[in-house]
PDB file of C-alpha atoms in Angstrom:
ATOM      1  CA  MET A   1       0.000   0.000   0.000  1.00 50.00           C
ATOM      2  CA  SER A   2       1.291   3.431  -0.860  1.00 48.00           C
ATOM      3  CA  THR A   3       0.650   6.818   0.669  1.00 50.00           C
ATOM      4  CA  LEU A   4      -2.214   8.848  -0.760  1.00 47.00           C
ATOM      5  CA  LYS A   5      -1.326  11.997  -2.693  1.00 50.00           C
ATOM      6  CA  ALA A   6      -3.424  15.067  -1.975  1.00 48.00           C
ATOM      7  CA  ASN A   7      -4.213  15.681  -5.664  1.00 49.00           C
ATOM      8  CA  ASP A   8      -5.655  12.135  -6.041  1.00 47.00           C
ATOM      9  CA  LYS A   9      -8.559  12.649  -3.608  1.00 47.00           C
ATOM     10  CA  GLY A  10     -11.222  13.151  -6.270  1.00 57.00           C
ATOM     11  CA  ARG A  11     -10.411   9.901  -8.045  1.00 79.00           C
ATOM     12  CA  LEU A  12     -10.371   7.554  -5.064  1.00 93.00           C
ATOM     13  CA  LEU A  13     -13.062   5.401  -3.460  1.00 96.00           C
ATOM     14  CA  SER A  14     -13.374   4.284   0.142  1.00 96.00           C
ATOM     15  CA  VAL A  15     -13.652   0.556   0.809  1.00 96.00           C
ATOM     16  CA  GLY A  16     -17.376   1.000   1.476  1.00 96.00           C
ATOM     17  CA  GLU A  17     -17.908   2.859  -1.805  1.00 97.00           C
ATOM     18  CA  LEU A  18     -15.946   0.241  -3.725  1.00 97.00           C
ATOM     19  CA  ALA A  19     -17.926  -2.571  -2.092  1.00 97.00           C
ATOM     20  CA  SER A  20     -21.251  -0.872  -2.754  1.00 97.00           C
ATOM     21  CA  ARG A  21     -20.515   0.019  -6.363  1.00 96.00           C
ATOM     22  CA  SER A  22     -19.003  -3.371  -7.203  1.00 96.00           C
ATOM     23  CA  GLY A  23     -21.676  -5.420  -5.440  1.00 96.00           C
ATOM     24  CA  VAL A  24     -19.339  -7.337  -3.134  1.00 96.00           C
ATOM     25  CA  ALA A  25     -18.927  -7.315   0.631  1.00 97.00           C
ATOM     26  CA  ILE A  26     -16.269  -5.198   2.301  1.00 97.00           C
ATOM     27  CA  SER A  27     -14.711  -8.422   3.578  1.00 98.00           C
ATOM     28  CA  THR A  28     -14.403  -9.578  -0.044  1.00 97.00           C
ATOM     29  CA  ILE A  29     -12.594  -6.352  -0.958  1.00 98.00           C
ATOM     30  CA  HIS A  30     -10.198  -6.935   1.951  1.00 97.00           C
ATOM     31  CA  PHE A  31      -9.747 -10.576   0.869  1.00 97.00           C
ATOM     32  CA  TYR A  32      -8.946  -9.558  -2.711  1.00 97.00           C
ATOM     33  CA  GLU A  33      -6.428  -7.046  -1.420  1.00 96.00           C
ATOM     34  CA  ALA A  34      -4.821  -9.571   0.948  1.00 96.00           C
ATOM     35  CA  LYS A  35      -4.462 -11.981  -1.995  1.00 95.00           C
ATOM     36  CA  GLY A  36      -2.804  -9.279  -4.115  1.00 93.00           C
ATOM     37  CA  LEU A  37      -5.652  -9.046  -6.634  1.00 94.00           C
ATOM     38  CA  ILE A  38      -6.271  -5.336  -6.009  1.00 94.00           C
ATOM     39  CA  GLN A  39      -4.310  -2.529  -4.369  1.00 92.00           C
ATOM     40  CA  SER A  40      -5.188   0.398  -2.159  1.00 93.00           C
ATOM     41  CA  THR A  41      -3.511   3.523  -0.912  1.00 93.00           C
ATOM     42  CA  ARG A  42      -3.882   5.010   2.553  1.00 93.00           C
ATOM     43  CA  ASN A  43      -5.035   8.508   3.383  1.00 91.00           C
ATOM     44  CA  ALA A  44      -3.794  10.653   6.286  1.00 91.00           C
ATOM     45  CA  GLY A  45      -6.256   8.871   8.601  1.00 92.00           C
ATOM     46  CA  ASN A  46      -4.822   5.489   7.486  1.00 91.00           C
ATOM     47  CA  GLN A  47      -8.058   4.557   5.682  1.00 93.00           C
ATOM     48  CA  ARG A  48      -7.903   2.493   2.513  1.00 94.00           C
ATOM     49  CA  ARG A  49      -8.616   4.270  -0.772  1.00 95.00           C
ATOM     50  CA  TYR A  50      -8.995   2.682  -4.204  1.00 95.00           C
ATOM     51  CA  THR A  51      -8.655   4.129  -7.690  1.00 91.00           C
ATOM     52  CA  ARG A  52     -11.740   3.927  -9.877  1.00 89.00           C
ATOM     53  CA  ASP A  53     -10.147   1.359 -12.195  1.00 86.00           C
ATOM     54  CA  THR A  54     -10.360  -1.042  -9.228  1.00 91.00           C
ATOM     55  CA  LEU A  55     -14.094  -1.265  -9.980  1.00 92.00           C
ATOM     56  CA  ARG A  56     -13.251  -2.870 -13.329  1.00 88.00           C
ATOM     57  CA  ARG A  57     -10.732  -5.204 -11.734  1.00 90.00           C
ATOM     58  CA  VAL A  58     -13.270  -6.367  -9.133  1.00 95.00           C
ATOM     59  CA  ALA A  59     -15.812  -6.956 -11.918  1.00 93.00           C
ATOM     60  CA  VAL A  60     -13.259  -9.039 -13.849  1.00 91.00           C
ATOM     61  CA  ILE A  61     -12.404 -11.019 -10.708  1.00 95.00           C
ATOM     62  CA  LYS A  62     -16.084 -11.762 -10.049  1.00 96.00           C
ATOM     63  CA  VAL A  63     -16.768 -12.867 -13.630  1.00 92.00           C
ATOM     64  CA  ALA A  64     -13.591 -14.952 -13.775  1.00 92.00           C
ATOM     65  CA  GLN A  65     -14.493 -16.707 -10.519  1.00 94.00           C
ATOM     66  CA  ARG A  66     -18.032 -17.314 -11.754  1.00 93.00           C
ATOM     67  CA  ILE A  67     -16.729 -19.134 -14.833  1.00 89.00           C
ATOM     68  CA  GLY A  68     -14.283 -21.222 -12.821  1.00 89.00           C
ATOM     69  CA  ILE A  69     -10.976 -19.405 -13.217  1.00 92.00           C
ATOM     70  CA  SER A  70      -8.808 -19.944 -10.145  1.00 92.00           C
ATOM     71  CA  LEU A  71      -7.724 -17.037  -7.969  1.00 94.00           C
ATOM     72  CA  ALA A  72      -4.104 -17.934  -8.753  1.00 93.00           C
ATOM     73  CA  SER A  73      -4.753 -17.544 -12.493  1.00 92.00           C
ATOM     74  CA  ILE A  74      -6.719 -14.347 -11.915  1.00 94.00           C
ATOM     75  CA  LYS A  75      -3.866 -12.883  -9.877  1.00 94.00           C
ATOM     76  CA  GLU A  76      -1.232 -13.933 -12.400  1.00 91.00           C
ATOM     77  CA  ASN A  77      -3.111 -12.330 -15.259  1.00 89.00           C
ATOM     78  CA  LEU A  78      -4.132  -9.167 -13.404  1.00 88.00           C
ATOM     79  CA  THR A  79      -0.481  -8.661 -12.453  1.00 86.00           C
ATOM     80  CA  ASP A  80       0.298  -8.326 -16.158  1.00 83.00           C
ATOM     81  CA  LEU A  81      -2.181  -5.457 -16.540  1.00 83.00           C
ATOM     82  CA  PRO A  82      -0.770  -1.926 -16.275  1.00 80.00           C
ATOM     83  CA  GLN A  83      -0.765  -0.447 -12.779  1.00 73.00           C
ATOM     84  CA  ALA A  84      -0.096   3.177 -13.760  1.00 68.00           C
ATOM     85  CA  ARG A  85      -3.184   3.530 -15.956  1.00 74.00           C
ATOM     86  CA  THR A  86      -6.617   2.091 -16.516  1.00 76.00           C
ATOM     87  CA  PRO A  87      -6.338  -1.015 -18.725  1.00 80.00           C
ATOM     88  CA  ASN A  88      -7.487  -0.394 -22.294  1.00 86.00           C
ATOM     89  CA  ALA A  89      -9.272  -2.638 -24.815  1.00 89.00           C
ATOM     90  CA  ASN A  90      -6.025  -4.245 -25.994  1.00 92.00           C
ATOM     91  CA  ASP A  91      -5.036  -5.083 -22.417  1.00 88.00           C
ATOM     92  CA  TRP A  92      -8.400  -6.774 -21.846  1.00 85.00           C
ATOM     93  CA  LYS A  93      -8.142  -8.653 -25.182  1.00 90.00           C
ATOM     94  CA  ARG A  94      -4.793 -10.134 -24.135  1.00 89.00           C
ATOM     95  CA  LEU A  95      -6.290 -11.192 -20.808  1.00 87.00           C
ATOM     96  CA  SER A  96      -9.287 -12.732 -22.550  1.00 88.00           C
ATOM     97  CA  ALA A  97      -7.075 -14.653 -24.989  1.00 90.00           C
ATOM     98  CA  ARG A  98      -5.107 -16.182 -22.111  1.00 88.00           C
ATOM     99  CA  TRP A  99      -8.246 -17.350 -20.361  1.00 90.00           C
ATOM    100  CA  GLN A 100      -9.769 -18.659 -23.606  1.00 91.00           C
ATOM    101  CA  VAL A 101      -7.408 -21.652 -23.564  1.00 89.00           C
ATOM    102  CA  GLU A 102      -8.186 -22.384 -19.916  1.00 89.00           C
ATOM    103  CA  LEU A 103     -11.923 -22.116 -20.545  1.00 91.00           C
ATOM    104  CA  ASP A 104     -11.721 -24.390 -23.598  1.00 94.00           C
ATOM    105  CA  GLU A 105      -9.971 -27.019 -21.455  1.00 91.00           C
ATOM    106  CA  LYS A 106     -12.643 -26.700 -18.756  1.00 90.00           C
ATOM    107  CA  ILE A 107     -15.421 -27.035 -21.342  1.00 92.00           C
ATOM    108  CA  ALA A 108     -13.799 -30.145 -22.823  1.00 93.00           C
ATOM    109  CA  GLY A 109     -13.485 -31.655 -19.338  1.00 88.00           C
ATOM    110  CA  LEU A 110     -17.112 -30.870 -18.527  1.00 88.00           C
ATOM    111  CA  LEU A 111     -18.298 -32.415 -21.789  1.00 90.00           C
ATOM    112  CA  GLU A 112     -16.307 -35.559 -21.030  1.00 84.00           C
ATOM    113  CA  LEU A 113     -17.729 -35.687 -17.505  1.00 80.00           C
ATOM    114  CA  ARG A 114     -21.250 -35.241 -18.873  1.00 82.00           C
ATOM    115  CA  GLY A 115     -20.705 -38.212 -21.180  1.00 78.00           C
ATOM    116  CA  GLN A 116     -19.337 -40.314 -18.334  1.00 73.00           C
ATOM    117  CA  LEU A 117     -22.293 -39.437 -16.137  1.00 73.00           C
ATOM    118  CA  SER A 118     -24.764 -40.241 -18.917  1.00 71.00           C
ATOM    119  CA  ASN A 119     -23.174 -43.649 -19.437  1.00 68.00           C
ATOM    120  CA  CYS A 120     -23.011 -44.310 -15.713  1.00 65.00           C
ATOM    121  CA  ILE A 121     -26.558 -43.256 -14.924  1.00 63.00           C
ATOM    122  CA  GLY A 122     -27.947 -45.043 -17.961  1.00 61.00           C
ATOM    123  CA  CYS A 123     -26.073 -48.312 -17.449  1.00 60.00           C
ATOM    124  CA  GLY A 124     -28.322 -49.689 -14.703  1.00 60.00           C
ATOM    125  CA  CYS A 125     -25.246 -51.440 -13.283  1.00 60.00           C
ATOM    126  CA  LEU A 126     -26.189 -54.762 -14.838  1.00 53.00           C
ATOM    127  CA  SER A 127     -22.531 -55.713 -14.670  1.00 54.00           C
ATOM    128  CA  LEU A 128     -20.871 -54.595 -11.460  1.00 56.00           C
ATOM    129  CA  GLN A 129     -17.540 -55.852 -12.778  1.00 58.00           C
ATOM    130  CA  ALA A 130     -17.605 -53.346 -15.648  1.00 59.00           C
ATOM    131  CA  CYS A 131     -19.136 -50.457 -13.703  1.00 65.00           C
ATOM    132  CA  ALA A 132     -16.855 -47.442 -13.860  1.00 61.00           C
ATOM    133  CA  LEU A 133     -17.879 -46.363 -10.353  1.00 64.00           C
ATOM    134  CA  ARG A 134     -17.581 -49.663  -8.521  1.00 65.00           C
ATOM    135  CA  ASN A 135     -14.863 -49.552  -5.874  1.00 63.00           C
ATOM    136  CA  PRO A 136     -14.969 -52.830  -3.930  1.00 66.00           C
ATOM    137  CA  GLU A 137     -13.084 -52.886  -0.634  1.00 70.00           C
ATOM    138  CA  ASP A 138     -12.287 -49.176  -1.139  1.00 72.00           C
ATOM    139  CA  GLU A 139      -9.249 -50.116  -3.237  1.00 72.00           C
ATOM    140  CA  LEU A 140      -8.920 -46.579  -4.571  1.00 70.00           C
ATOM    141  CA  SER A 141      -8.237 -45.128  -1.124  1.00 76.00           C
ATOM    142  CA  VAL A 142      -4.517 -45.706  -1.693  1.00 80.00           C
ATOM    143  CA  GLN A 143      -4.658 -42.981  -4.368  1.00 80.00           C
ATOM    144  CA  GLY A 144      -5.715 -40.366  -1.829  1.00 76.00           C
ATOM    145  CA  SER A 145      -8.885 -38.542  -0.960  1.00 77.00           C
ATOM    146  CA  GLY A 146     -11.431 -37.119  -3.345  1.00 64.00           C
ATOM    147  CA  PRO A 147     -13.066 -38.433  -6.494  1.00 62.00           C
ATOM    148  CA  ARG A 148     -10.960 -40.936  -8.397  1.00 60.00           C
ATOM    149  CA  LEU A 149     -13.218 -42.255 -11.143  1.00 61.00           C
ATOM    150  CA  LEU A 150     -15.517 -39.728 -12.758  1.00 59.00           C
ATOM    151  CA  GLY A 151     -13.904 -36.551 -13.998  1.00 57.00           C
ATOM    152  CA  SER A 152     -10.426 -37.961 -13.546  1.00 56.00           C
ATOM    153  CA  ASP A 153      -7.713 -39.065 -15.933  1.00 54.00           C
ATOM    154  CA  LYS A 154      -6.898 -41.907 -13.547  1.00 50.00           C
ATOM    155  CA  LYS A 155      -8.584 -45.209 -14.333  1.00 49.00           C
ATOM    156  CA  LYS A 156      -9.444 -47.944 -11.902  1.00 47.00           C
ATOM    157  CA  PRO A 157      -6.813 -50.686 -12.008  1.00 49.00           C
ATOM    158  CA  GLY A 158      -7.931 -53.765 -13.876  1.00 49.00           C
ATOM    159  CA  VAL A 159     -11.125 -52.231 -15.279  1.00 45.00           C
ATOM    160  CA  LYS A 160     -11.401 -50.979 -18.822  1.00 45.00           C
ATOM    161  CA  SER A 161     -13.628 -47.960 -19.091  1.00 44.00           C
ATOM    162  CA  LYS A 162     -16.471 -48.028 -21.563  1.00 43.00           C
ATOM    163  CA  ALA A 163     -16.177 -45.912 -24.676  1.00 41.00           C
ATOM    164  CA  ILE A 164     -18.141 -42.721 -24.415  1.00 39.00           C
TER     165      ILE A 164
END
């Protein structure tokens, strides 16, 4: 955080104003700042102040989170945006192009998962030996916690998955 310049007063927002105008809680603004996603300055009373371009950054963060972009990716890409000026159309196009690849990968993964779920739900489990979700004796626990079959590149040992 830097010290507030007297001639910047007209262009800065308090944390409450930023929260109200961006539609997020004050605690969210503080969280974003703690994670390095946005920056503030401090006035003489040590209160946080934000430049108006922070509104756009918060909007981008919210949209990116909504579509599944990780905070780490958001931070990495926002760091590449100019700090000394409001990002322009070309800056936002570069950001969008970077996330396009990530979104395409997520879409492909979701489509694959949808196909796996359709096959699984529709199979009726007539053959428990071929069922992609069957995990007798919890044999997959050695691979760690969390889902191991659907939505994963890892296949159950000894079971061939059905073509989707």
